[in-house]
Tab-separated table of C-alpha atoms in Angstrom:
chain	number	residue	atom	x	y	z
A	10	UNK	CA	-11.320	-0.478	-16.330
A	11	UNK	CA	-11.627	3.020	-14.399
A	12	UNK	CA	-8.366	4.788	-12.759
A	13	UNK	CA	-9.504	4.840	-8.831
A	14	UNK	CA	-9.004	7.562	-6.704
A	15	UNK	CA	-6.304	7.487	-4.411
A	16	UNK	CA	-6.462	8.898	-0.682
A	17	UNK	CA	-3.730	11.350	0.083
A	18	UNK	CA	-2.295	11.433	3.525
A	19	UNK	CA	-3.165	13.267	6.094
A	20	UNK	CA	-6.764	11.779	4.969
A	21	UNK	CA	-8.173	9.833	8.071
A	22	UNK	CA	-9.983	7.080	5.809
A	23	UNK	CA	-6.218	5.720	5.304
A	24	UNK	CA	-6.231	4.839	9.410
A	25	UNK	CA	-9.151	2.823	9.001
A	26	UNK	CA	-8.450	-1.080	9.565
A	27	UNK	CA	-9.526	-3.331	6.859
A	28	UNK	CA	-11.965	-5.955	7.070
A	29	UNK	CA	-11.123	-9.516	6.068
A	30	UNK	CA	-12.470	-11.007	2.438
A	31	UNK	CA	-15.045	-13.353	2.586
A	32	UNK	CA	-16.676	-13.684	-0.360
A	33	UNK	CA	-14.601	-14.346	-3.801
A	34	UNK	CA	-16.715	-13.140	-6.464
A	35	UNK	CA	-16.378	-10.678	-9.857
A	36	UNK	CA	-16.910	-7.974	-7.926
A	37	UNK	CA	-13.401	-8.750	-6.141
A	38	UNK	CA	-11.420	-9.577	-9.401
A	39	UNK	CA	-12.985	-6.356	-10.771
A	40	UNK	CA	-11.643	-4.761	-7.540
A	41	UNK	CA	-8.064	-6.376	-8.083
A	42	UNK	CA	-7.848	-5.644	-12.066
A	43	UNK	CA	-9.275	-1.622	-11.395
A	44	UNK	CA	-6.491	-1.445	-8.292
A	45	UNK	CA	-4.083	-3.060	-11.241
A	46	UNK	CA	-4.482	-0.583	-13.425
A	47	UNK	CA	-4.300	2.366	-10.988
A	48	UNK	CA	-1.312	1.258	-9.358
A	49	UNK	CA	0.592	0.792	-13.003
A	50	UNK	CA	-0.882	4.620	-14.474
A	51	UNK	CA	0.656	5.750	-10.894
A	52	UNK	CA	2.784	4.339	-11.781
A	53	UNK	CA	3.428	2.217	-8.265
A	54	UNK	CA	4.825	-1.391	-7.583
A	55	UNK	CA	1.893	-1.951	-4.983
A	56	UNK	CA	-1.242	-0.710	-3.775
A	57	UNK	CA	-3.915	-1.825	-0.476
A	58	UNK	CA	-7.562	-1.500	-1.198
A	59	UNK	CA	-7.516	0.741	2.216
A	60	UNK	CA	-5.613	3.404	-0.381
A	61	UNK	CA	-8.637	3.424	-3.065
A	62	UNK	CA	-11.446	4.257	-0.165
A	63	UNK	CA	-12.475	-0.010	0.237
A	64	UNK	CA	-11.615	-1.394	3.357
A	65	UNK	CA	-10.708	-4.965	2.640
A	66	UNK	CA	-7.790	-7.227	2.759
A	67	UNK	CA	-7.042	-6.968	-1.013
A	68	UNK	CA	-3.672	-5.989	-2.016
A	69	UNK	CA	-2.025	-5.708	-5.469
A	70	UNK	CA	1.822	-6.057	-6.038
A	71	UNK	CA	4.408	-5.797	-8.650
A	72	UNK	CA	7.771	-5.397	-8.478
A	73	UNK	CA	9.023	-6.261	-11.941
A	74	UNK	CA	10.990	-4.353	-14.096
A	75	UNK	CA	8.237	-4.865	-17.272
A	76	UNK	CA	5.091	-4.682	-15.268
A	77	UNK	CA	4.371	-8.283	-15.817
A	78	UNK	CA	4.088	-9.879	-12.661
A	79	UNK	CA	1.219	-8.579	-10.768
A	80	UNK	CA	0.575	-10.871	-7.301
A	81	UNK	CA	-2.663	-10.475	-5.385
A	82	UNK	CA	-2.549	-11.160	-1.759
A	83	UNK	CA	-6.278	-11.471	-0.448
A	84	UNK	CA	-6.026	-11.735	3.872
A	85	UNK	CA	-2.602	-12.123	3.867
A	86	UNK	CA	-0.983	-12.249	6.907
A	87	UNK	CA	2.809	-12.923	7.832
A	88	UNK	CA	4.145	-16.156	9.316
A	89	UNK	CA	7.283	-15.349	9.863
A	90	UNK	CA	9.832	-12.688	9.871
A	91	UNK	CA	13.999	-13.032	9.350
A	92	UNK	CA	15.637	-11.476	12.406
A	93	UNK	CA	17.678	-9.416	10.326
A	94	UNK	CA	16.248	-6.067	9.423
A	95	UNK	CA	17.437	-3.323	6.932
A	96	UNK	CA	16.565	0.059	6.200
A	97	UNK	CA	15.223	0.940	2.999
A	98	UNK	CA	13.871	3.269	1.391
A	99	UNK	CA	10.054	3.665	0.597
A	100	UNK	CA	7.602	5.736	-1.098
A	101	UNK	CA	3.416	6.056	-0.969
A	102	UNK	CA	1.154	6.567	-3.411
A	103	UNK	CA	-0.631	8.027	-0.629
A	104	UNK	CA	2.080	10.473	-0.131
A	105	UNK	CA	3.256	11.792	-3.660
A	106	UNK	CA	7.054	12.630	-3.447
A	107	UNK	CA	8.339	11.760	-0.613
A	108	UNK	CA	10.750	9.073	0.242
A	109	UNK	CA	11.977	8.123	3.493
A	110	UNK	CA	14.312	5.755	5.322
A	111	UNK	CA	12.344	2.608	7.271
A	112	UNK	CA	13.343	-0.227	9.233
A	113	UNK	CA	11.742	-3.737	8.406
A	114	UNK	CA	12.677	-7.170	8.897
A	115	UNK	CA	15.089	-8.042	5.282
A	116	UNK	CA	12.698	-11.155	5.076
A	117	UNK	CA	9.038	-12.683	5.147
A	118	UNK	CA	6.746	-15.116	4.711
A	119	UNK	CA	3.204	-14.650	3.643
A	120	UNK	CA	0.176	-16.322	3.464
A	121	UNK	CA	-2.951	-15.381	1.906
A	122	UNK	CA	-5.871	-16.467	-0.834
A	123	UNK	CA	-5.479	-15.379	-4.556
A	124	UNK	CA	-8.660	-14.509	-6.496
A	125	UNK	CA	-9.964	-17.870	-6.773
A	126	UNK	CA	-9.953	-18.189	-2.763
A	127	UNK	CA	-6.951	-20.695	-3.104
A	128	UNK	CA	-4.279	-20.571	0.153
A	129	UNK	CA	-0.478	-19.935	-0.726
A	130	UNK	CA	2.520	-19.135	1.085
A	131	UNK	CA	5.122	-16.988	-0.657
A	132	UNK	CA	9.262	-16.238	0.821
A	133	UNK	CA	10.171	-12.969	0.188
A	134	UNK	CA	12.995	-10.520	0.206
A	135	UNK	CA	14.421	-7.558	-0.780
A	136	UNK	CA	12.005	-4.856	-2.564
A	137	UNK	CA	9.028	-7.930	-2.516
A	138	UNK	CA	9.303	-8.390	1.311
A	139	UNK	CA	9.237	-4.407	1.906
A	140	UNK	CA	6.323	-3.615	-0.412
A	141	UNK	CA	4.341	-6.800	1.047
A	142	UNK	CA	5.004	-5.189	4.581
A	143	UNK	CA	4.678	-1.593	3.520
A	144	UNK	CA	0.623	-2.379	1.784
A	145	UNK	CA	-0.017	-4.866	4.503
A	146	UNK	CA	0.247	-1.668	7.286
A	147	UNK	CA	-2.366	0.076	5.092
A	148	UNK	CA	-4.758	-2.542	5.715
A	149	UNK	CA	-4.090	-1.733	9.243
A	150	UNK	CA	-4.490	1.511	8.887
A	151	UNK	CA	-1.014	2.690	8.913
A	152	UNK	CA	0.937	4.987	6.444
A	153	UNK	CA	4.762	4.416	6.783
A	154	UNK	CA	5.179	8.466	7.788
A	155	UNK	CA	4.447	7.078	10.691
A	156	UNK	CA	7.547	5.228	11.042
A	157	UNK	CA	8.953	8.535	10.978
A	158	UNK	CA	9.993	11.341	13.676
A	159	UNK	CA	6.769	13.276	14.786
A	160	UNK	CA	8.754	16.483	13.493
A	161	UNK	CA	9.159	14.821	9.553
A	162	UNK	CA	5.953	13.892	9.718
A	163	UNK	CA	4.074	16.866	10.721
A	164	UNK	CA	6.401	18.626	7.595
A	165	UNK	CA	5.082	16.023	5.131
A	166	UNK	CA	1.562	16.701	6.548
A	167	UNK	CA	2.193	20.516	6.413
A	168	UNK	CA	3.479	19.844	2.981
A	169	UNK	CA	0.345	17.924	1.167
A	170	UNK	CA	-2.255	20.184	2.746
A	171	UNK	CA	-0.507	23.003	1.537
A	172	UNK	CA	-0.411	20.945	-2.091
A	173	UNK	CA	-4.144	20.537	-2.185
A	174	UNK	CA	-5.308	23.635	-1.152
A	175	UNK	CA	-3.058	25.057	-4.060
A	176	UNK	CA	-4.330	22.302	-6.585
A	177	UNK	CA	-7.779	23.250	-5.580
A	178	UNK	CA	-7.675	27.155	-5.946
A	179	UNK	CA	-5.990	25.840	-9.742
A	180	UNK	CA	-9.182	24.256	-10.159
A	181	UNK	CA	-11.364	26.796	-8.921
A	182	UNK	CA	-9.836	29.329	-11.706
């Protein structure tokens, strides 16, 4: 199965909203297993489909210790939200090294399909519930700098540009 390349912020394919799944096929476990496998050589403990450059509702998550307990949420959306919200800190594969403080309810519940097309609901909290909200703004089109002041996240943005351009001339050598 192939590593897939990840879009770095500032890159404007990251805003674009994802499209619902319709079809469960091999071509969508494929998907999941290939997103799998890049988000553990990351390594990660989730990644949205929106981050690999294919705009569908697919996200893969795990939060385990071992790498053992990969969940696949396919059009999930939440159902419900605890009032009580904490701040916590969160990281992107789309934006490599930098952590930052956001707000986000302390609990969820989700629904969604897994690979077979088959509805569940799943209660979550703690690092679960903020990586299931974190990779469900992706397929939004939202990057979680943007939960950020405008002034930290035009330094991030200054920041990666100025990363790539330098990784680039590297190559260029």
């Amino acid at each position: 199965m192939p590593i897939l390349n990840i879009l770095r912020y500032p890159d404007p394919r990251l805003h674009k909203v994802a499209k619902p799944v319709t079809v469960f096929d091999e071509r969508l476990k494929k998907l999941a297993a290939d997103m799998a496998e890049t988000m553990y050589d990351a390594p990660g403990v989730g990644l949205a489909a929106s981050q690999v450059d294919v705009h569908e509702q697919l996200v893969v998550i795990d939060t385990s210790e071992s790498n053992n307990e990969l969940r696949v949420f396919i059009n999930p959306e939440i159902i419900w939200e605890s009032p009580e919200r904490k701040i916590y800190d969160e990281g992107c594969l789309s934006v490599p090294g930098i952590y930052d403080g956001v707000e986000r309810p302390a609990e969820v519940k989700v629904r969604a399909f897994n690979l077979d097309g088959q509805p569940f609901e799943l209660h979550a909290d703690g690092l679960l519930a903020v990586c299931i909200q974190h990779e469900m703004d992706h397929l939004k089109g939202k990057v979680f700098v943007e939960y950020l002041s405008p002034l930290k996240r035009n330094r991030i943005k200054t920041k990666l540009l100025k990363e790539e351009r330098e990784q680039l001339k590297k190559a260029q050598r």
